[in-house]
Amino acid sequence: MALFITIINMKRVLYFCAALAVILMVACEEKEETKDNIPPAIGGADSWVNPINCAVYRLGETLHVRYELTDNVELGKYSIEVYNNFQPSNRAAAEVKCQHEPQTATVYPWAFVDNGTIPAGQTKYVLDKTYDIPTDRDEGDYCLKINVSDKAGKQSEKIIEFKIKASLAQ
């Protein structure tokens, strides 16, 4: 009888140890935290992104900026910047290099920065903005730079070269 009680007690200890081991394995298991190691992307269907590289606009027209911003976890902020691309020292790292106008002095170029915050919780956002091109600015080569950051601080940028002329016949 004493042996029977000892076997039952040993089984209880064994079950207790097995249960404790399972509890410890579950408790020590690495939690899958959502780590955002991937920078956001700037793109969209080629048929509707705007502007495209080497596009030509006239003074007084509207520049329509339309790109899709995406991130694997959550988007944060964006920035749109237009600046002159008149001198080689200003020439940016655009994906497509356009034929540039002869180097000119900067007199009254068009330039601006537009910063914005993307609504919380978004992993996809269509950046859709319009800007009137002033009629009293310098003609020539320009760049549009789009920066996007996600909530983790990762950033991406896209640079598009375009031209502004007084008339399209030039």
XYZ file of N, CA, C and O in Angstrom:
680
model
N 0.819 -1.187 0.000
C 0.000 0.000 0.000
C 0.870 1.261 0.000
O 0.543 2.214 -0.687
N 1.937 1.237 0.768
C 2.835 2.388 0.832
C 3.468 2.633 -0.540
O 3.683 3.774 -0.946
N 3.767 1.548 -1.250
C 4.333 1.682 -2.591
C 3.332 2.308 -3.540
O 3.680 3.151 -4.364
N 2.050 1.920 -3.404
C 0.993 2.486 -4.237
C 0.856 3.990 -3.995
O 0.721 4.779 -4.931
N 0.906 4.415 -2.761
C 0.803 5.834 -2.415
C 2.029 6.580 -2.942
O 1.917 7.684 -3.464
N 3.195 5.981 -2.867
C 4.416 6.608 -3.377
C 4.322 6.788 -4.885
O 4.709 7.827 -5.414
N 3.791 5.810 -5.597
C 3.635 5.907 -7.069
C 2.650 7.015 -7.410
O 2.878 7.802 -8.316
N 1.550 7.114 -6.684
C 0.559 8.169 -6.936
C 1.185 9.528 -6.676
O 1.004 10.465 -7.455
N 1.947 9.662 -5.605
C 2.606 10.934 -5.312
C 3.626 11.289 -6.397
O 3.786 12.446 -6.760
N 4.338 10.295 -6.878
C 5.327 10.527 -7.944
C 4.629 10.987 -9.230
O 5.127 11.841 -9.947
N 3.475 10.394 -9.528
C 2.714 10.812 -10.713
C 2.260 12.260 -10.565
O 2.306 13.033 -11.514
N 1.815 12.620 -9.356
C 1.399 13.998 -9.121
C 2.561 14.964 -9.315
O 2.418 16.014 -9.924
N 3.720 14.587 -8.789
C 4.917 15.428 -8.955
C 5.263 15.519 -10.435
O 5.602 16.590 -10.941
N 5.177 14.413 -11.158
C 5.494 14.397 -12.593
C 4.506 15.278 -13.366
O 4.915 16.078 -14.215
N 3.212 15.156 -13.068
C 2.213 16.000 -13.731
C 2.432 17.480 -13.408
O 2.310 18.351 -14.257
N 2.760 17.731 -12.129
C 3.026 19.117 -11.725
C 4.226 19.683 -12.492
O 4.185 20.812 -12.978
N 5.298 18.896 -12.600
C 6.496 19.341 -13.326
C 6.188 19.561 -14.808
O 6.662 20.526 -15.415
N 5.399 18.680 -15.407
C 5.038 18.831 -16.818
C 4.201 20.088 -17.023
O 4.423 20.856 -17.965
N 3.244 20.311 -16.129
C 2.413 21.514 -16.243
C 3.244 22.766 -16.039
O 3.083 23.763 -16.752
N 4.156 22.722 -15.084
C 5.033 23.861 -14.837
C 5.919 24.137 -16.053
O 6.121 25.284 -16.442
N 6.421 23.096 -16.681
C 7.261 23.253 -17.875
C 6.467 23.897 -19.018
O 6.972 24.786 -19.716
N 5.225 23.475 -19.212
C 4.380 24.069 -20.262
C 4.126 25.536 -19.963
O 4.217 26.395 -20.848
N 3.820 25.848 -18.723
C 3.559 27.243 -18.335
C 4.798 28.093 -18.574
O 4.717 29.199 -19.109
N 5.962 27.583 -18.191
C 7.200 28.341 -18.388
C 7.513 28.535 -19.872
O 7.972 29.598 -20.278
N 7.271 27.520 -20.686
C 7.538 27.649 -22.129
C 6.633 28.698 -22.755
O 7.067 29.513 -23.559
N 5.380 28.714 -22.382
C 4.446 29.704 -22.918
C 4.813 31.097 -22.426
O 4.811 32.066 -23.182
N 5.152 31.217 -21.160
C 5.489 32.522 -20.590
C 6.789 33.072 -21.159
O 6.937 34.282 -21.342
N 7.738 32.209 -21.455
C 9.043 32.658 -21.964
C 9.085 32.765 -23.477
O 10.078 33.203 -24.032
N 8.025 32.327 -24.123
C 7.990 32.393 -25.575
C 8.099 33.854 -26.012
O 7.486 34.739 -25.431
N 8.929 34.096 -27.035
C 9.117 35.472 -27.516
C 7.811 36.012 -28.067
O 7.156 35.365 -28.870
N 7.465 37.157 -27.572
C 6.281 37.822 -28.092
C 6.595 38.350 -29.474
O 7.654 38.916 -29.712
N 5.661 38.169 -30.385
C 5.848 38.699 -31.726
C 5.437 40.160 -31.721
O 4.275 40.492 -31.851
N 6.419 41.020 -31.546
C 6.148 42.440 -31.592
C 6.190 42.896 -33.033
O 6.969 42.395 -33.818
N 5.349 43.829 -33.338
C 5.346 44.371 -34.679
C 6.484 45.367 -34.785
O 6.393 46.473 -34.291
N 7.569 44.916 -35.388
C 8.710 45.796 -35.583
C 8.660 46.316 -37.003
O 8.479 45.567 -37.945
N 8.818 47.601 -37.121
C 8.732 48.239 -38.424
C 10.143 48.503 -38.946
O 10.736 49.535 -38.669
N 10.679 47.541 -39.664
C 12.014 47.676 -40.238
C 11.974 48.020 -41.718
O 13.014 48.145 -42.346
N 10.784 48.153 -42.264
C 10.631 48.414 -43.699
C 10.205 49.861 -43.888
O 9.213 50.300 -43.315
N 10.953 50.622 -44.713
C 10.554 52.015 -44.955
C 9.282 52.072 -45.802
O 8.958 51.127 -46.526
N 8.557 53.180 -45.730
C 7.349 53.319 -46.543
C 7.701 53.396 -48.028
O 8.852 53.622 -48.396
N 6.690 53.224 -48.864
C 6.889 53.259 -50.315
C 6.066 54.389 -50.928
O 5.015 54.759 -50.410
N 6.588 54.912 -52.040
C 5.912 55.967 -52.795
C 5.729 55.431 -54.203
O 6.696 55.081 -54.864
N 4.486 55.339 -54.642
C 4.259 54.782 -55.975
C 2.829 54.961 -56.403
O 2.213 55.979 -56.137
N 2.323 53.916 -57.024
C 0.969 53.940 -57.546
C 0.973 53.431 -58.969
O 2.021 53.215 -59.568
N -0.199 53.244 -59.501
C -0.333 52.784 -60.884
C 0.198 53.859 -61.826
O -0.120 55.036 -61.670
N 1.046 53.460 -62.764
C 1.659 54.421 -63.685
C 0.641 55.254 -64.434
O 0.932 56.363 -64.850
N -0.560 54.748 -64.565
C -1.569 55.471 -65.336
C -2.132 56.676 -64.597
O -2.746 57.529 -65.206
N -1.930 56.764 -63.272
C -2.516 57.899 -62.572
C -1.557 58.672 -61.679
O -1.959 59.620 -61.035
N -0.264 58.281 -61.611
C 0.669 59.079 -60.813
C 0.978 60.380 -61.544
O 0.966 60.439 -62.771
N 1.232 61.409 -60.792
C 1.501 62.707 -61.400
C 2.287 63.544 -60.408
O 1.997 63.497 -59.223
N 3.253 64.326 -60.856
C 3.747 64.402 -62.227
C 4.667 63.230 -62.534
O 5.135 62.550 -61.640
N 4.917 63.045 -63.810
C 5.871 62.043 -64.243
C 7.169 62.765 -64.605
O 7.165 63.974 -64.845
N 8.265 62.036 -64.617
C 9.551 62.631 -64.951
C 9.516 63.265 -66.331
O 8.919 62.729 -67.269
N 10.163 64.416 -66.433
C 10.363 65.172 -67.665
C 9.086 65.827 -68.195
O 9.058 66.283 -69.341
N 8.038 65.885 -67.392
C 6.811 66.561 -67.822
C 7.093 68.051 -67.999
O 7.998 68.605 -67.380
N 6.318 68.698 -68.862
C 6.477 70.133 -69.118
C 5.166 70.826 -68.745
O 4.086 70.412 -69.161
N 5.292 71.884 -67.957
C 4.148 72.687 -67.529
C 4.367 74.126 -67.969
O 5.490 74.546 -68.207
N 3.283 74.857 -68.050
C 3.362 76.285 -68.371
C 3.170 77.110 -67.116
O 2.488 76.691 -66.188
N 3.759 78.293 -67.139
C 3.507 79.250 -66.069
C 2.001 79.493 -66.005
O 1.340 79.628 -67.035
N 1.436 79.506 -64.821
C 0.003 79.718 -64.655
C -0.820 78.440 -64.625
O -1.989 78.481 -64.250
N -0.245 77.302 -64.999
C -0.976 76.037 -64.949
C -1.011 75.506 -63.512
O -0.398 76.072 -62.610
N -1.704 74.399 -63.349
C -1.789 73.737 -62.056
C -0.939 72.478 -62.081
O -1.034 71.683 -63.013
N -0.123 72.319 -61.052
C 0.663 71.100 -60.872
C -0.144 70.190 -59.963
O -0.441 70.542 -58.817
N -0.540 69.051 -60.486
C -1.321 68.078 -59.721
C -0.360 66.993 -59.244
O 0.259 66.313 -60.055
N -0.228 66.839 -57.930
C 0.641 65.818 -57.344
C -0.245 64.693 -56.845
O -1.128 64.910 -56.017
N -0.007 63.493 -57.383
C -0.822 62.344 -56.980
C 0.062 61.099 -56.937
O 0.529 60.637 -57.983
N 0.287 60.606 -55.737
C 1.067 59.388 -55.524
C 0.460 58.612 -54.371
O -0.130 59.186 -53.457
N 0.631 57.302 -54.407
C 0.145 56.444 -53.336
C 1.291 56.196 -52.354
O 2.385 55.814 -52.756
N 1.027 56.410 -51.072
C 2.000 56.175 -50.018
C 1.553 54.933 -49.253
O 0.382 54.827 -48.880
N 2.471 53.990 -49.033
C 2.114 52.760 -48.322
C 3.192 52.409 -47.303
O 4.356 52.759 -47.463
N 2.770 51.696 -46.257
C 3.702 51.198 -45.247
C 3.174 49.886 -44.704
O 1.963 49.646 -44.707
N 4.070 49.045 -44.217
C 3.659 47.740 -43.700
C 2.994 47.824 -42.324
O 2.262 46.927 -41.939
N 3.240 48.909 -41.559
C 2.655 49.029 -40.226
C 1.756 50.267 -40.125
O 0.558 50.141 -39.951
N 2.358 51.466 -40.222
C 1.549 52.686 -40.129
C 2.337 53.864 -40.687
O 3.498 54.071 -40.342
N 1.675 54.632 -41.541
C 2.277 55.845 -42.100
C 2.282 56.952 -41.062
O 1.503 56.924 -40.109
N 3.150 57.939 -41.276
C 3.249 59.046 -40.334
C 3.031 60.398 -40.986
O 1.964 60.975 -40.900
N 4.060 60.918 -41.657
C 4.017 62.265 -42.227
C 4.528 62.253 -43.660
O 5.211 61.326 -44.079
N 4.207 63.328 -44.376
C 4.730 63.504 -45.726
C 5.199 64.944 -45.895
O 4.833 65.835 -45.141
N 6.007 65.130 -46.913
C 6.488 66.456 -47.267
C 6.596 66.522 -48.782
O 7.087 65.581 -49.411
N 6.117 67.616 -49.347
C 6.244 67.867 -50.788
C 7.073 69.136 -50.935
O 6.765 70.149 -50.321
N 8.105 69.052 -51.744
C 8.991 70.200 -51.940
C 9.217 70.411 -53.430
O 9.462 69.464 -54.162
N 9.109 71.661 -53.863
C 9.454 72.036 -55.234
C 10.607 73.020 -55.140
O 10.579 73.939 -54.326
N 11.623 72.802 -55.963
C 12.778 73.693 -55.977
C 13.388 73.706 -57.376
O 13.145 72.806 -58.174
N 14.195 74.745 -57.650
C 14.766 74.861 -58.987
C 15.902 73.871 -59.170
O 16.551 73.455 -58.219
N 16.102 73.508 -60.402
C 17.114 72.541 -60.793
C 17.971 73.186 -61.887
O 18.328 72.553 -62.857
N 18.238 74.497 -61.741
C 18.884 75.268 -62.802
C 20.375 74.966 -62.940
O 20.901 74.913 -64.034
N 21.077 74.830 -61.830
C 22.518 74.588 -61.881
C 22.833 73.122 -61.598
O 22.101 72.469 -60.850
N 23.927 72.625 -62.159
C 24.288 71.224 -61.909
C 24.433 70.900 -60.424
O 24.157 69.781 -60.008
N 24.831 71.872 -59.604
C 24.977 71.612 -58.170
C 23.628 71.353 -57.509
O 23.564 70.736 -56.448
N 22.539 71.817 -58.116
C 21.197 71.579 -57.586
C 20.593 70.284 -58.092
O 19.586 69.840 -57.576
N 21.156 69.720 -59.127
C 20.543 68.559 -59.775
C 20.432 67.405 -58.796
O 21.398 66.985 -58.178
N 19.267 66.929 -58.663
C 18.974 65.894 -57.671
C 19.108 64.502 -58.265
O 19.286 64.338 -59.464
N 18.973 63.530 -57.410
C 19.091 62.131 -57.801
C 17.735 61.594 -58.253
O 17.175 60.703 -57.635
N 17.207 62.141 -59.325
C 15.937 61.661 -59.863
C 16.155 60.298 -60.509
O 17.238 59.987 -60.990
N 15.099 59.490 -60.528
C 15.194 58.161 -61.132
C 15.460 58.256 -62.627
O 16.165 57.448 -63.193
N 14.866 59.240 -63.275
C 15.032 59.448 -64.711
C 15.641 60.824 -64.910
O 15.116 61.810 -64.401
N 16.735 60.874 -65.617
C 17.366 62.167 -65.900
C 16.744 62.737 -67.173
O 16.633 62.072 -68.187
N 16.361 63.992 -67.089
C 15.756 64.676 -68.228
C 16.817 65.529 -68.915
O 17.845 65.856 -68.326
N 16.518 65.911 -70.151
C 17.409 66.834 -70.841
C 17.242 68.201 -70.189
O 16.140 68.736 -70.105
N 18.355 68.766 -69.723
C 18.291 70.026 -68.996
C 18.499 71.221 -69.911
O 19.196 71.134 -70.914
N 17.876 72.312 -69.503
C 18.066 73.586 -70.184
C 19.490 74.071 -69.896
O 20.103 73.649 -68.921
N 20.021 74.981 -70.740
C 21.352 75.534 -70.429
C 21.332 76.181 -69.043
O 20.314 76.698 -68.593
N 22.476 76.126 -68.377
C 22.591 76.672 -67.028
C 22.229 78.146 -67.024
O 22.681 78.914 -67.869
N 21.375 78.527 -66.079
C 20.945 79.924 -65.971
C 21.067 80.396 -64.528
O 21.155 79.590 -63.613
N 21.066 81.684 -64.375
C 21.096 82.255 -63.026
C 19.692 82.221 -62.438
O 18.703 82.387 -63.150
N 19.626 82.041 -61.162
C 18.355 82.053 -60.458
C 17.953 83.506 -60.203
O 18.696 84.261 -59.610
N 16.781 83.894 -60.702
C 16.275 85.243 -60.466
C 15.087 85.177 -59.510
O 15.123 85.716 -58.420
N 14.030 84.482 -59.925
C 12.830 84.383 -59.110
C 12.215 82.996 -59.310
O 11.178 82.834 -59.947
N 12.870 81.968 -58.770
C 12.380 80.610 -58.987
C 11.157 80.286 -58.130
O 10.902 80.937 -57.121
N 10.440 79.282 -58.567
C 9.308 78.772 -57.808
C 9.846 77.760 -56.790
O 10.571 76.835 -57.161
N 9.521 77.926 -55.550
C 9.963 76.995 -54.516
C 8.983 77.018 -53.354
O 8.464 78.072 -53.003
N 8.729 75.862 -52.788
C 7.889 75.768 -51.596
C 8.068 74.404 -50.945
O 8.599 73.467 -51.549
N 7.622 74.307 -49.699
C 7.559 73.044 -48.964
C 6.166 72.952 -48.359
O 5.670 73.915 -47.777
N 5.531 71.801 -48.518
C 4.208 71.544 -47.953
C 4.314 70.288 -47.089
O 4.552 69.201 -47.612
N 4.183 70.451 -45.775
C 4.260 69.321 -44.843
C 2.864 68.917 -44.413
O 2.002 69.764 -44.222
N 2.677 67.605 -44.232
C 1.378 67.127 -43.784
C 1.490 65.881 -42.936
O 2.493 65.170 -42.984
N 0.460 65.631 -42.157
C 0.379 64.435 -41.317
C -0.700 63.524 -41.878
O -1.787 63.977 -42.227
N -0.381 62.261 -41.954
C -1.327 61.260 -42.455
C -2.185 60.794 -41.279
O -1.669 60.573 -40.180
N -3.499 60.657 -41.477
C -4.368 60.227 -40.374
C -3.864 58.936 -39.712
O -3.355 58.041 -40.392
N -4.003 58.846 -38.405
C -3.515 57.702 -37.628
C -4.108 56.383 -38.122
O -5.256 56.325 -38.558
N -3.287 55.346 -38.060
C -3.733 53.995 -38.396
C -3.689 53.650 -39.867
O -4.021 52.531 -40.239
N -3.261 54.567 -40.722
C -3.268 54.327 -42.165
C -2.016 53.573 -42.611
O -0.909 53.925 -42.236
N -2.212 52.539 -43.429
C -1.084 51.858 -44.073
C -1.036 52.206 -45.557
O -0.067 51.896 -46.231
N -2.095 52.847 -46.045
C -2.174 53.274 -47.448
C -2.841 54.645 -47.470
O -3.859 54.843 -46.805
N -2.236 55.563 -48.232
C -2.761 56.926 -48.288
C -2.494 57.479 -49.682
O -1.372 57.385 -50.184
N -3.511 58.045 -50.288
C -3.336 58.672 -51.594
C -3.044 60.150 -51.372
O -3.893 60.891 -50.875
N -1.826 60.527 -51.707
C -1.401 61.921 -51.638
C -1.931 62.590 -52.898
O -1.533 62.237 -54.003
N -2.864 63.497 -52.747
C -3.538 64.123 -53.883
C -3.656 65.621 -53.611
O -4.541 66.055 -52.878
N -2.724 66.392 -54.165
C -2.656 67.829 -53.889
C -2.493 68.585 -55.213
O -1.930 68.054 -56.171
N -2.962 69.817 -55.250
C -2.763 70.667 -56.425
C -2.117 71.979 -55.994
O -2.385 72.492 -54.903
N -1.257 72.480 -56.880
C -0.541 73.726 -56.636
C -0.570 74.562 -57.911
O -0.249 74.062 -58.988
N -0.937 75.822 -57.770
C -0.926 76.728 -58.913
C 0.499 77.204 -59.156
O 1.168 77.689 -58.234
N 0.955 77.051 -60.397
C 2.293 77.523 -60.768
C 2.184 79.023 -61.013
O 1.440 79.456 -61.897
N 2.909 79.825 -60.247
C 2.806 81.281 -60.422
C 3.234 81.719 -61.826
O 4.091 81.095 -62.443
N 2.643 82.790 -62.299
C 2.975 83.298 -63.639
C 4.225 84.167 -63.639
O 4.773 84.448 -64.696
N 4.687 84.575 -62.461
C 5.820 85.500 -62.379
C 7.115 84.824 -61.924
O 7.983 85.462 -61.360
N 7.273 83.537 -62.176
C 8.469 82.809 -61.736
C 9.345 82.442 -62.924
O 8.936 82.499 -64.079
N 10.574 82.037 -62.608
C 11.538 81.664 -63.644
C 11.104 80.398 -64.365
O 10.616 79.454 -63.754
N 11.335 80.396 -65.662
C 11.179 79.184 -66.449
C 12.412 78.320 -66.210
O 13.444 78.815 -65.775
N 12.295 77.039 -66.511
C 13.471 76.177 -66.435
C 13.180 74.830 -65.810
O 12.037 74.387 -65.730
N 14.264 74.205 -65.363
C 14.206 72.865 -64.790
C 13.888 72.954 -63.298
O 14.465 73.749 -62.573
N 12.978 72.084 -62.872
C 12.575 72.033 -61.467
C 12.552 70.584 -60.996
O 12.527 69.650 -61.801
N 12.550 70.430 -59.681
C 12.395 69.112 -59.063
C 11.235 69.151 -58.094
O 11.005 70.157 -57.424
N 10.523 68.047 -58.045
C 9.499 67.816 -57.037
C 10.035 66.676 -56.182
O 10.377 65.616 -56.707
N 10.151 66.900 -54.874
C 10.626 65.855 -53.970
C 9.511 65.519 -52.997
O 8.959 66.399 -52.332
N 9.169 64.227 -52.939
C 8.182 63.734 -51.990
C 8.926 62.913 -50.948
O 9.668 61.994 -51.293
N 8.751 63.268 -49.695
C 9.287 62.499 -48.571
C 8.118 61.931 -47.792
O 7.119 62.622 -47.593
N 8.260 60.689 -47.356
C 7.241 60.099 -46.493
C 7.969 59.363 -45.377
O 9.019 58.760 -45.596
N 7.408 59.463 -44.160
C 7.962 58.720 -43.033
C 6.845 57.915 -42.391
O 5.679 58.286 -42.457
N 7.240 56.793 -41.803
C 6.248 56.007 -41.081
C 6.340 56.334 -39.589
O 7.184 57.127 -39.171
N 5.461 55.752 -38.801
C 5.427 56.053 -37.361
C 6.728 55.667 -36.668
O 7.088 56.248 -35.649
N 7.458 54.685 -37.210
C 8.722 54.248 -36.612
C 9.883 55.163 -36.988
O 10.981 55.002 -36.485
N 9.632 56.122 -37.911
C 10.681 57.056 -38.301
C 11.427 56.680 -39.569
O 12.302 57.418 -40.016
N 11.112 55.546 -40.173
C 11.743 55.165 -41.438
C 11.234 56.112 -42.522
O 10.072 56.502 -42.513
N 12.114 56.463 -43.474
C 11.753 57.439 -44.506
C 12.076 56.929 -45.898
O 12.978 56.129 -46.084
N 11.333 57.450 -46.858
C 11.593 57.234 -48.279
C 11.384 58.553 -49.000
O 10.638 59.410 -48.528
N 12.054 58.693 -50.135
C 11.834 59.894 -50.942
C 11.794 59.526 -52.411
O 12.352 58.521 -52.837
N 11.098 60.362 -53.155
C 11.004 60.219 -54.605
C 11.228 61.608 -55.188
O 10.645 62.579 -54.713
N 12.089 61.677 -56.207
C 12.386 62.949 -56.854
C 11.996 62.850 -58.318
O 12.369 61.909 -59.014
N 11.224 63.830 -58.762
C 10.748 63.890 -60.135
C 11.234 65.201 -60.736
O 11.037 66.254 -60.148
N 11.866 65.123 -61.892
C 12.285 66.330 -62.601
C 11.182 66.741 -63.568
O 10.543 65.889 -64.192
N 10.955 68.053 -63.667
C 9.990 68.566 -64.632
C 10.435 69.947 -65.085
O 11.370 70.520 -64.526
N 9.796 70.479 -66.110
C 10.135 71.782 -66.653
C 8.942 72.724 -66.554
O 7.799 72.281 -66.615
N 9.260 74.004 -66.406
C 8.239 75.037 -66.502
C 8.670 75.979 -67.616
O 9.809 76.457 -67.638
N 7.755 76.202 -68.543
C 8.019 77.124 -69.669
C 6.903 78.145 -69.758
O 5.807 77.930 -69.250
N 7.201 79.245 -70.440
C 6.178 80.291 -70.646
C 5.076 79.753 -71.540
O 3.905 80.053 -71.351
N 5.445 78.972 -72.551
C 4.464 78.340 -73.434
C 5.011 76.981 -73.839
O 6.206 76.752 -73.830
N 4.131 76.085 -74.207
C 4.558 74.739 -74.591
C 5.229 74.706 -75.962
O 5.860 73.721 -76.305
N 5.119 75.745 -76.731
C 5.710 75.784 -78.067
C 7.214 75.923 -78.014
O 7.904 75.668 -78.978
N 7.784 76.328 -76.889
C 9.227 76.540 -76.775
C 9.997 75.267 -76.822
O 9.661 74.253 -76.335
